[in-house]
Every structure is written in C-alpha cells, then in structure tokens.
Amino acid sequence: MKLTILGGGGFRVPLVYGALLADHAEGRVTAVTLYDTDAGRLAAVARVLAEQAEGIADAPALVATTDLDEALRGADFVFSAIRVGGLAGRAADERVALDLGVLGQETVGAGGIAYGLRTVPVAVELARRIALLAPEAWVINFTNPAGLVTEAMSRHLGDRVIGICDSPVGLGRRIALALGADPARARIDYIGLNHLGWVRGLHVEGRDLLPRLLADPELLGTFEEGRLFGADWLRSLGAVPNEYLHYYYFNREAVRAYQEAERTRGAFLRDQQEGFYGLMKDPATPALATWDRTRAERDATYMAENRDAAGAGERDDSGMDSGGYEQVALALMRAVARDERTSLILNVRNRTTLAALDADAVIEAPCLVDANGAHPLAADPLPYHAVGLVTAVKGVERAVLDAAESGSRADAVKAFALHPLVDSVSVARRLVDGYTEAHPALAYLRGR
Ligand code: G6P
Ligand code: MN
C-alpha cells in the first residue's frame, strides 16, 4: 500500500513514520512518498526517517519529491499536512490579531480565520488534483484549521476526505485515567466541531463515570483540562470541554497572557524550526536525536500561556503516551484498508447527527469506521449554549469558504465580524487590512 504525505518536509512527519514502522501486519503501508514544495525541508526529514528505519527489515520504502502529480499517482492514502505561509505566517497571524486586542491562535478566533483564508484555496487545489489523479485514494486531513479545511476538501472529495485531530482522544484518555478506567474500554461521548467540542459522558460497561469525576474537585485537579478550566466551571458545564475552549471561556485572560508573552507560539516554533532545519544542513548533525530533542521541547511548551493564565502548572501529557495524532491516523487507515471495524473521533460530514447543522457541515464526532469509510454515530443533542457556539463558528467557517471562492473582501470581513471572539465589525475591517498587508497569499481578496 502506498501512502503519500503532502507537506512531507513537515516537522511532525517522523511521528507518522514511527507509527508505520511499528506496524508489521498484513496490508500495512509498504511505500511512503513525501511531497513538499521545499526540497531542503524534504531532505532534512528524509534523513530523520532513514535513521528511524535503520535495522528494521520491513520498513516502508521512501521516496521524496517536489512533483505533486508523481506523488499522487497510485496513492492508496494521502495525508494532507501542509502549512501555507509556514510558521512565519502563523506568527504574523498572531501578531496582527493581538495588536488589535483579539486572539490570534492558529485555529481559534481571528488567527484561525486568517489561516483558513490562506489555506482553503491551496487545499481545494490539492483536492481537485487528488480527485483527478488518485480518485480512489482516502485522504486524511491533518492541516489546521482541520474542520474548516476538511469541509473545503469534502466539496471535491466527498466522504473520501476525513479530518483528524488528537485532542479529543487525548482528552478522553486523560479523563479515563483520572477515573482509574481503562481508556481502551471506555466509550467517550464527545461532540462538536474541531477544537470546539465537549465530553459529555465516559461510559464503561454501560455506566457513565463522568458524574463521579465532576463531583470530585480533587480528581478534577489531577489532569490537564481539569486544571485549565477549574472544578467549579466544569461542574457548572456538566461536561469537560476540549482544551481549545479555554480560548472562549477565559478569552480575556488568554489574550492578555499571549500579549504579555515574550514570543507568541508561532514565533517560538518559527525560531525553533529555523534552528532545526538549519542544523540539518550539516551532514554531521545526528538527525533523529536532534529531531527528538526539538520535538520534546515543542511538546513541553504546548499551550503554556493558557496554563499560566489558569495557574495550571506544568504540562501533563498523559493520554498522549500511546501516541497522538499519528496513532489516530494509523488506526483510521487500518480500519479502512483492512475492514477492521472500529470507532474513532473524526472530522466528517454531519449528515443528521447535529440537528442545528446541515448535512454537509463537517463536525467532530465519534464515528464508526470500516472499509466504507467513517460514519458519525447518533448523538444526544447539545445544550443551547454549545449549539450557539457551534452554529456561530460554523457560520464563520461558511463565510471563510465563501470568501475563498468569491475572492470578496466583504465576505472576509463578514467571517471575522461574525466570530464570537471578535467584538466589533470595525475590528474585523482592521483585521482584514492587517492580514492582507501581512500576507501576499491574501491578495486574492479584492473588490467588495
Ligand atoms: C494539538 C492540536 C493540533 C496542533 C498540535 C500542535 O495536537 O490538536 O491541532 O497542531 O497540538 O500544536 P503546536 O502549538 O505545537 O503547533
Ligand atoms: Mn488539532
């Protein structure tokens, strides 16, 4: 089986390859093609993968190319993990927003919209190319903002594109472990949009254990999201939100913490990765060890500003010890390729799952996965406040998709202005001014 990775020079590709190396079963991936627009980054990552494969007899064969069509032909699976504008673009997204007093995170609020406006046209072009050259391939989208980008691609690929994120699985695992339950045997009742969902129950052998957790402040203090949101607020919600909801529920504090930070997350990662890819130009650099050290530093500083704002202490990434998004991707590929029926939390089209959204709206929900793809499981309705957030943000995503299609500046202003974390239409206009100035890739936003 051939897997093609778009954005193959990306920093997290070795995580995926590491997961593939541990898979020795029938029907596994035997060939990996890395595609990237940047040959230097491709070469750097290829060196890391080569070291990972040392001594493993059945390691998937590697090809690296800057030719998209060559990469796509014959692919059974395509992972899309691109970053339009690079990490410098991410840092600019944050800066423009923070200077106007609003959030610039890469997936939430103004920053997510700016990143979406840059990424959607590119993702759509890729989707068109895949539909033409590898119409049978399954496409797994990792590219953020993952829900929005998956929806854009689904307009060309239908249900053959599935979006993934590791935060719901990680959250479910952390809750299960806090309760002393086996994560593998727990059914997690989670639903929403990507980076905008809630765990409403954790069922083991037919019993919901979440009420016990919510009633116990001490237990709530034992895991990341419990500390981030605080026991009182979680009890009020009657659910445990995805960590990204910290940006909504504690928006002022999060914005202030990011404004006061010495460097934004994007700027930190931009500098960190410049260092990594720079070192990799020297053939004497030990590739795997250097990559691993850089990755550990990235993991340890993840969402540090939010934790500071909440007084939540050091990062605890239990729940990720069995692997993050690469494991979700591998489980998904296995289920589809070998018809191993399983359930996974994925980004797919809504159909009739959430009554407030139309059938084509991409949501994040537990899905039944087999050779026929991923199908969302029936879910209880969300409470009104969650319906409000989910529909408001879906409205924003639709405005982004409209703007990407029409090239209309007014549609872009509408996307920003409708976001619950942008508090004025005039701020939205200034955001569009700031972003079009910062990003040549947004020059397509013209006219009304
Ligand atoms: C989590 C999120 C991803 C994000 C990743 C890395 O896993 O779910 O969407 O890409 O963190 O975040 P970072 O800030 O390190 O780029
Ligand atoms: Mn994610």
Coordinates of C-alpha atoms and ligand atoms in Angstrom, one line a residue:
M1 CA 0.0 0.0 0.0
K2 CA 1.3 3.5 -0.9
L3 CA 0.9 6.4 1.4
T4 CA 1.6 9.9 0.1
I5 CA 2.3 12.7 2.6
L6 CA 1.6 16.3 1.3
G7 CA 3.8 18.5 3.5
G8 CA 6.3 15.7 3.6
G9 CA 9.0 18.0 4.8
G10 CA 7.0 18.9 7.9
F11 CA 8.4 18.6 11.3
R12 CA 5.9 16.0 12.6
V13 CA 6.3 13.6 9.7
P14 CA 8.7 11.4 11.7
L15 CA 5.8 10.7 14.2
V16 CA 3.8 9.2 11.4
Y17 CA 6.7 7.2 10.0
G18 CA 7.5 5.9 13.5
A19 CA 3.9 4.6 13.8
L20 CA 4.2 2.9 10.4
L21 CA 7.4 1.3 11.4
A22 CA 5.7 -0.4 14.3
D23 CA 3.0 -1.9 12.0
H24 CA 4.1 -5.3 10.7
A25 CA 0.7 -6.7 9.9
E26 CA -0.7 -7.8 6.5
G27 CA -1.9 -4.9 4.4
R28 CA 0.4 -2.4 6.0
V29 CA 1.9 0.6 4.3
T30 CA 4.9 -0.5 2.3
A31 CA 5.8 2.7 0.4
V32 CA 5.8 6.3 1.6
T33 CA 6.1 9.2 -0.8
L34 CA 6.9 12.6 0.8
Y35 CA 5.8 15.6 -1.2
D36 CA 6.8 19.1 -0.4
T37 CA 7.3 22.4 -2.2
D38 CA 10.6 22.9 -0.3
A39 CA 13.4 20.4 -1.3
G40 CA 15.6 21.4 1.7
R41 CA 12.9 20.5 4.3
L42 CA 12.2 17.3 2.4
A43 CA 15.9 16.3 2.6
A44 CA 16.1 17.1 6.3
V45 CA 13.0 15.0 7.2
A46 CA 14.1 12.2 4.9
R47 CA 17.3 11.9 6.9
V48 CA 15.4 11.6 10.1
L49 CA 13.2 8.8 8.6
A50 CA 16.2 7.0 7.3
E51 CA 17.7 6.9 10.8
Q52 CA 14.3 5.7 12.2
A53 CA 14.3 2.9 9.7
E54 CA 17.8 1.6 10.5
G55 CA 17.7 -2.1 11.3
I56 CA 14.0 -2.5 10.5
A57 CA 13.8 -5.1 7.7
D58 CA 10.2 -4.3 6.5
A59 CA 10.5 -0.5 6.8
P60 CA 8.3 1.2 4.2
A61 CA 10.3 2.3 1.2
L62 CA 10.8 6.1 0.9
V63 CA 10.6 8.5 -2.0
A64 CA 10.8 12.2 -1.6
T65 CA 9.7 14.5 -4.4
T66 CA 8.6 18.1 -5.3
D67 CA 6.4 16.8 -8.1
L68 CA 2.8 16.7 -6.9
D69 CA 1.5 14.6 -9.7
E70 CA 4.2 11.9 -9.3
A71 CA 3.4 11.9 -5.6
L72 CA -0.3 11.4 -6.1
R73 CA -0.3 8.7 -8.8
G74 CA -1.0 5.3 -7.4
A75 CA -1.6 6.5 -3.8
D76 CA -4.0 4.5 -1.7
F77 CA -3.9 7.0 1.2
V78 CA -3.0 10.7 1.1
F79 CA -2.2 12.6 4.3
S80 CA -2.5 16.3 3.9
A81 CA -0.4 18.1 6.4
I82 CA 0.6 21.4 4.8
R83 CA 1.2 24.8 6.3
V84 CA 0.5 27.6 3.9
G85 CA 2.8 30.6 4.7
G86 CA 4.9 28.5 7.1
L87 CA 5.4 29.3 10.7
A88 CA 6.3 32.9 9.8
G89 CA 2.8 33.1 8.5
R90 CA 1.5 31.7 11.8
A91 CA 3.5 34.2 13.8
A92 CA 2.1 37.1 11.6
D93 CA -1.5 35.7 12.2
E94 CA -1.0 36.0 15.9
R95 CA 0.7 39.4 15.9
V96 CA -1.9 41.2 13.7
A97 CA -4.7 39.9 15.9
L98 CA -3.0 40.6 19.3
D99 CA -2.2 44.1 18.2
L100 CA -5.9 44.7 17.7
G101 CA -6.7 43.1 21.1
V102 CA -8.1 39.8 19.9
L103 CA -6.9 36.3 19.8
G104 CA -4.6 35.1 17.1
Q105 CA -4.4 31.4 17.7
E106 CA -3.9 29.3 14.5
T107 CA -7.3 27.6 14.8
V108 CA -9.5 29.7 17.1
G109 CA -10.7 33.3 16.5
A110 CA -9.2 35.8 14.2
G111 CA -5.9 33.9 13.7
G112 CA -7.8 30.7 12.6
I113 CA -9.8 32.7 10.1
A114 CA -6.7 34.3 8.6
Y115 CA -5.0 30.9 8.4
G116 CA -8.2 29.4 6.9
L117 CA -8.4 32.2 4.3
R118 CA -4.8 31.4 3.2
T119 CA -5.1 27.7 3.3
V120 CA -8.5 26.9 1.8
P121 CA -7.6 27.9 -1.8
V122 CA -4.5 25.7 -1.7
A123 CA -6.3 22.8 0.0
V124 CA -9.0 23.0 -2.7
E125 CA -6.4 22.9 -5.5
L126 CA -4.9 19.8 -3.9
A127 CA -8.3 18.2 -3.5
R128 CA -9.0 18.8 -7.2
R129 CA -5.7 17.2 -8.2
I130 CA -6.3 14.2 -5.9
A131 CA -9.8 13.7 -7.4
L132 CA -8.2 13.7 -10.8
L133 CA -5.1 11.6 -10.3
A134 CA -6.0 9.4 -7.3
P135 CA -9.8 9.2 -7.3
E136 CA -9.8 6.0 -5.2
A137 CA -7.5 7.3 -2.5
W138 CA -8.6 8.0 1.0
V139 CA -7.5 11.4 2.1
I140 CA -6.7 12.1 5.8
N141 CA -6.5 15.8 6.5
F142 CA -4.2 17.0 9.3
T143 CA -4.0 20.6 8.1
N144 CA -5.3 23.2 10.5
P145 CA -7.9 24.6 10.9
A146 CA -8.7 21.0 10.5
G147 CA -12.5 21.1 10.5
L148 CA -12.8 24.0 8.0
V149 CA -10.1 22.6 5.7
T150 CA -11.7 19.2 5.7
E151 CA -15.0 20.8 4.8
A152 CA -13.4 22.7 1.9
M153 CA -11.8 19.5 0.6
S154 CA -15.0 17.5 1.0
R155 CA -16.7 19.6 -1.6
H156 CA -14.4 18.0 -4.1
L157 CA -13.7 14.6 -2.5
G158 CA -17.0 13.8 -0.7
D159 CA -16.6 11.4 2.2
R160 CA -13.2 10.3 0.9
V161 CA -11.6 13.0 3.0
I162 CA -11.6 12.6 6.7
G163 CA -10.1 15.1 9.2
I164 CA -8.2 14.2 12.3
C165 CA -7.1 15.7 15.5
D166 CA -5.6 14.2 18.6
S167 CA -7.1 16.5 21.2
P168 CA -10.4 14.6 21.7
V169 CA -8.7 11.2 22.1
G170 CA -6.1 12.7 24.4
L171 CA -8.9 14.3 26.5
G172 CA -10.9 11.0 26.6
R173 CA -7.8 9.1 27.7
R174 CA -6.9 11.6 30.4
I175 CA -10.4 11.5 31.8
A176 CA -10.5 7.7 31.8
L177 CA -7.1 7.6 33.5
A178 CA -8.2 10.1 36.1
L179 CA -11.1 7.8 36.9
G180 CA -8.9 4.7 37.1
A181 CA -10.6 3.3 34.0
D182 CA -9.0 1.6 31.0
P183 CA -9.1 4.1 28.1
A184 CA -9.3 1.2 25.6
R185 CA -12.6 0.0 27.1
A186 CA -14.2 3.4 27.7
R187 CA -16.7 4.9 25.2
I188 CA -16.4 8.6 25.1
D189 CA -19.4 10.7 24.4
Y190 CA -17.8 13.7 22.6
I191 CA -19.2 16.0 20.0
G192 CA -18.8 19.4 18.4
L193 CA -16.5 21.0 15.8
N194 CA -12.8 20.6 15.7
H195 CA -11.2 22.3 18.7
L196 CA -14.8 23.1 19.8
G197 CA -16.2 20.0 21.4
W198 CA -17.2 18.7 24.8
V199 CA -17.0 15.3 26.6
R200 CA -20.5 14.7 28.0
G201 CA -20.0 11.2 29.3
L202 CA -17.5 8.4 29.7
H203 CA -19.2 5.0 29.6
V204 CA -17.6 1.8 30.9
E205 CA -19.7 -1.3 30.7
G206 CA -22.8 0.7 30.3
R207 CA -22.1 3.0 33.2
D208 CA -21.4 6.7 32.9
L209 CA -18.4 7.6 35.1
L210 CA -18.3 11.3 34.3
P211 CA -20.7 12.4 37.0
R212 CA -18.3 10.9 39.6
L213 CA -15.4 12.9 38.1
L214 CA -17.4 16.2 38.0
A215 CA -18.4 15.8 41.6
D216 CA -14.8 15.4 42.8
P217 CA -12.7 18.6 42.8
E218 CA -9.6 16.6 43.8
L219 CA -9.9 14.2 40.9
L220 CA -10.5 17.1 38.6
G221 CA -7.2 18.6 39.7
T222 CA -5.3 15.5 38.5
F223 CA -5.5 16.2 34.8
E224 CA -4.8 18.9 32.3
E225 CA -8.3 20.1 31.3
G226 CA -9.4 19.8 34.9
R227 CA -6.8 22.3 36.0
L228 CA -7.2 24.5 32.9
F229 CA -10.9 25.1 33.4
G230 CA -11.2 24.6 37.2
A231 CA -13.6 22.3 39.1
D232 CA -16.3 24.9 39.6
W233 CA -16.7 25.7 35.9
L234 CA -16.6 22.1 34.8
R235 CA -19.3 21.3 37.3
S236 CA -21.4 24.2 36.0
L237 CA -21.0 23.0 32.4
G238 CA -21.7 19.4 33.4
A239 CA -19.1 18.4 30.7
V240 CA -15.4 18.6 30.0
P241 CA -14.6 20.9 27.1
N242 CA -11.7 20.4 24.6
E243 CA -8.7 22.4 25.8
Y244 CA -9.2 24.9 22.9
L245 CA -12.4 26.1 24.6
H246 CA -10.1 27.8 27.1
Y247 CA -9.7 30.5 24.5
Y248 CA -13.5 31.1 24.6
Y249 CA -14.4 30.6 28.3
F250 CA -11.3 32.5 29.5
N251 CA -10.8 34.8 26.5
R252 CA -9.6 37.9 28.3
E253 CA -7.0 36.0 30.3
A254 CA -5.8 34.1 27.3
V255 CA -5.5 37.2 25.1
R256 CA -3.6 39.0 27.9
A257 CA -1.3 36.1 28.5
Y258 CA -0.5 35.9 24.8
Q259 CA 0.0 39.7 24.6
E260 CA 2.4 39.6 27.5
A261 CA 4.3 36.6 26.3
E262 CA 7.9 37.3 25.2
R263 CA 7.1 35.4 21.9
T264 CA 3.9 34.0 20.6
R265 CA 3.6 30.3 20.0
G266 CA 4.1 30.8 16.2
A267 CA 7.2 32.9 16.7
F268 CA 8.6 30.4 19.1
L269 CA 8.0 27.5 16.7
R270 CA 9.3 29.6 13.8
D271 CA 12.6 30.2 15.5
Q272 CA 12.8 26.6 16.9
Q273 CA 12.3 25.1 13.4
E274 CA 14.6 27.5 11.7
G275 CA 17.2 26.2 14.1
F276 CA 16.3 22.6 13.4
Y277 CA 16.2 22.8 9.6
G278 CA 19.4 24.9 9.8
L279 CA 21.3 22.3 11.8
M280 CA 20.1 19.6 9.4
K281 CA 22.0 21.2 6.6
D282 CA 25.2 20.0 8.2
P283 CA 25.6 16.3 7.3
A284 CA 27.4 15.8 10.7
T285 CA 24.2 16.6 12.6
P286 CA 22.7 13.5 14.2
A287 CA 19.3 13.7 12.6
L288 CA 17.0 11.6 14.8
A289 CA 18.5 12.8 18.1
T290 CA 18.2 16.4 17.0
W291 CA 14.7 16.0 15.8
D292 CA 13.7 14.2 19.0
R293 CA 15.1 16.9 21.3
T294 CA 13.3 19.6 19.3
R295 CA 10.0 17.7 19.5
A296 CA 10.3 17.2 23.2
E297 CA 10.8 21.0 23.7
R298 CA 7.8 21.7 21.5
D299 CA 5.6 19.2 23.4
A300 CA 6.6 20.6 26.8
T301 CA 5.7 24.2 25.9
Y302 CA 2.4 23.4 24.2
M303 CA -0.4 25.8 25.4
A304 CA 2.0 27.2 28.0
E305 CA 0.3 30.7 28.1
N306 CA -3.1 29.2 28.7
R307 CA -1.7 27.1 31.6
D308 CA 0.0 30.2 33.0
A309 CA -3.3 32.2 32.8
A310 CA -5.1 29.4 34.6
G311 CA -2.3 28.8 37.1
A312 CA -2.5 25.2 35.9
G313 CA 1.2 24.4 36.3
E314 CA 3.4 22.2 34.2
R315 CA 2.2 20.3 31.1
D316 CA 1.0 16.8 31.8
D317 CA 0.7 14.9 28.6
S318 CA -0.5 11.6 29.9
G319 CA -3.0 10.4 27.5
M320 CA -0.5 11.0 24.7
D321 CA 1.9 8.3 25.9
S322 CA 0.4 5.8 23.5
G323 CA 0.9 8.3 20.7
G324 CA -1.1 11.3 19.5
Y325 CA -2.5 12.0 16.1
E326 CA -0.2 9.6 14.2
Q327 CA -2.0 6.8 16.1
V328 CA -5.4 8.1 15.2
A329 CA -4.3 8.2 11.6
L330 CA -2.9 4.7 11.7
A331 CA -6.0 3.3 13.3
L332 CA -8.1 5.0 10.7
M333 CA -6.0 3.6 7.8
R334 CA -6.1 0.1 9.3
A335 CA -9.9 0.2 9.7
V336 CA -10.4 1.4 6.2
A337 CA -7.8 -0.7 4.4
R338 CA -8.4 -4.0 6.3
D339 CA -12.1 -3.5 7.1
E340 CA -11.3 -3.7 10.8
R341 CA -14.4 -2.1 12.2
T342 CA -13.7 0.4 15.0
S343 CA -14.9 3.7 16.4
L344 CA -12.8 6.8 16.3
I345 CA -13.5 10.5 16.9
L346 CA -13.1 12.1 13.5
N347 CA -14.0 15.2 11.4
V348 CA -16.7 14.1 8.9
R349 CA -19.8 15.5 7.3
N350 CA -22.7 15.9 9.7
R351 CA -25.5 14.1 7.8
T352 CA -28.2 14.3 10.5
T353 CA -26.1 14.0 13.6
L354 CA -26.4 17.6 14.9
A355 CA -29.9 18.9 14.2
A356 CA -28.8 22.5 14.1
L357 CA -26.3 21.9 11.2
D358 CA -26.9 20.9 7.6
A359 CA -25.8 17.6 6.2
D360 CA -22.6 18.9 4.6
A361 CA -21.2 20.7 7.6
V362 CA -18.1 18.9 8.9
I363 CA -18.3 18.1 12.6
E364 CA -16.0 16.3 15.0
A365 CA -17.8 13.2 16.4
P366 CA -17.4 9.6 17.2
C367 CA -17.6 7.6 14.0
L368 CA -18.0 4.0 13.0
V369 CA -15.1 3.2 10.6
D370 CA -14.7 0.3 8.3
A371 CA -13.9 -0.3 4.6
N372 CA -16.8 2.0 3.7
G373 CA -15.2 4.9 5.4
A374 CA -16.3 6.9 8.5
H375 CA -19.9 7.5 9.6
P376 CA -20.9 9.6 12.6
L377 CA -22.7 7.8 15.3
A378 CA -26.0 9.1 16.5
A379 CA -25.5 11.6 19.3
D380 CA -27.6 13.3 22.0
P381 CA -28.4 17.0 21.3
L382 CA -26.0 19.6 22.6
P383 CA -27.3 22.1 25.2
Y384 CA -28.3 25.5 23.9
H385 CA -25.1 27.3 24.8
A386 CA -23.0 24.8 22.9
V387 CA -25.4 24.8 20.0
G388 CA -24.9 28.6 20.0
L389 CA -21.1 28.4 19.8
V390 CA -21.1 25.5 17.3
T391 CA -23.5 27.2 14.9
A392 CA -21.9 30.6 15.2
V393 CA -18.5 29.1 14.4
K394 CA -19.9 27.1 11.5
G395 CA -21.4 30.3 10.2
V396 CA -17.9 31.8 10.3
E397 CA -16.4 28.8 8.5
R398 CA -19.0 29.2 5.8
A399 CA -18.1 32.8 5.4
V400 CA -14.5 31.8 5.0
L401 CA -15.4 29.3 2.4
D402 CA -17.5 31.9 0.6
A403 CA -14.6 34.4 0.7
A404 CA -12.1 31.8 -0.6
E405 CA -14.5 31.1 -3.5
S406 CA -15.6 34.6 -4.4
G407 CA -12.4 36.5 -3.5
S408 CA -14.6 39.1 -1.9
R409 CA -13.2 41.3 0.8
A410 CA -16.7 41.8 2.2
D411 CA -17.1 38.0 2.7
A412 CA -13.8 38.0 4.6
V413 CA -14.8 40.9 6.8
K414 CA -18.1 39.0 7.5
A415 CA -16.1 35.9 8.6
F416 CA -14.1 37.9 11.1
A417 CA -17.1 40.1 12.3
L418 CA -19.3 37.1 12.9
H419 CA -16.8 35.3 15.1
P420 CA -17.8 35.3 18.8
L421 CA -14.3 36.3 19.8
V422 CA -14.1 39.4 17.5
D423 CA -16.1 42.1 19.2
S424 CA -16.7 44.7 16.5
V425 CA -17.2 45.0 12.8
S426 CA -14.7 47.8 12.7
V427 CA -12.1 45.5 14.3
A428 CA -13.0 42.9 11.6
R429 CA -12.2 45.5 8.9
R430 CA -8.9 46.4 10.5
L431 CA -8.1 42.7 10.8
V432 CA -8.7 42.2 7.0
D433 CA -6.5 45.3 6.4
G434 CA -3.7 43.9 8.6
Y435 CA -3.8 40.4 7.3
T436 CA -3.9 41.4 3.6
E437 CA -0.9 43.6 4.3
A438 CA 1.0 40.9 6.1
H439 CA 0.2 38.0 3.7
P440 CA 0.8 38.2 -0.1
A441 CA -1.3 35.0 -0.3
L442 CA -4.3 37.0 0.6
A443 CA -4.0 39.3 -2.4
Y444 CA -6.9 37.4 -3.9
L445 CA -9.3 39.2 -1.6
R446 CA -10.3 42.1 -3.7
G447 CA -13.3 44.2 -4.6
R448 CA -16.4 44.2 -2.4
Ligands
G6P1 C1 -2.6 19.6 19.2 C2 -3.7 20.1 18.3 C3 -3.2 20.2 16.9 C4 -1.9 21.0 16.9 C5 -0.9 20.4 17.8 C6 0.4 21.2 17.9 O1 -2.4 18.3 19.0 O2 -4.8 19.3 18.3 O3 -4.2 20.7 16.1 O4 -1.4 21.0 15.6 O5 -1.4 20.4 19.1 O6 0.3 22.4 18.4 P1 1.6 23.4 18.3 O7 1.2 24.6 19.0 O8 2.7 22.7 18.9 O9 1.8 23.6 16.8
MN2 MN -6.0 19.6 16.5

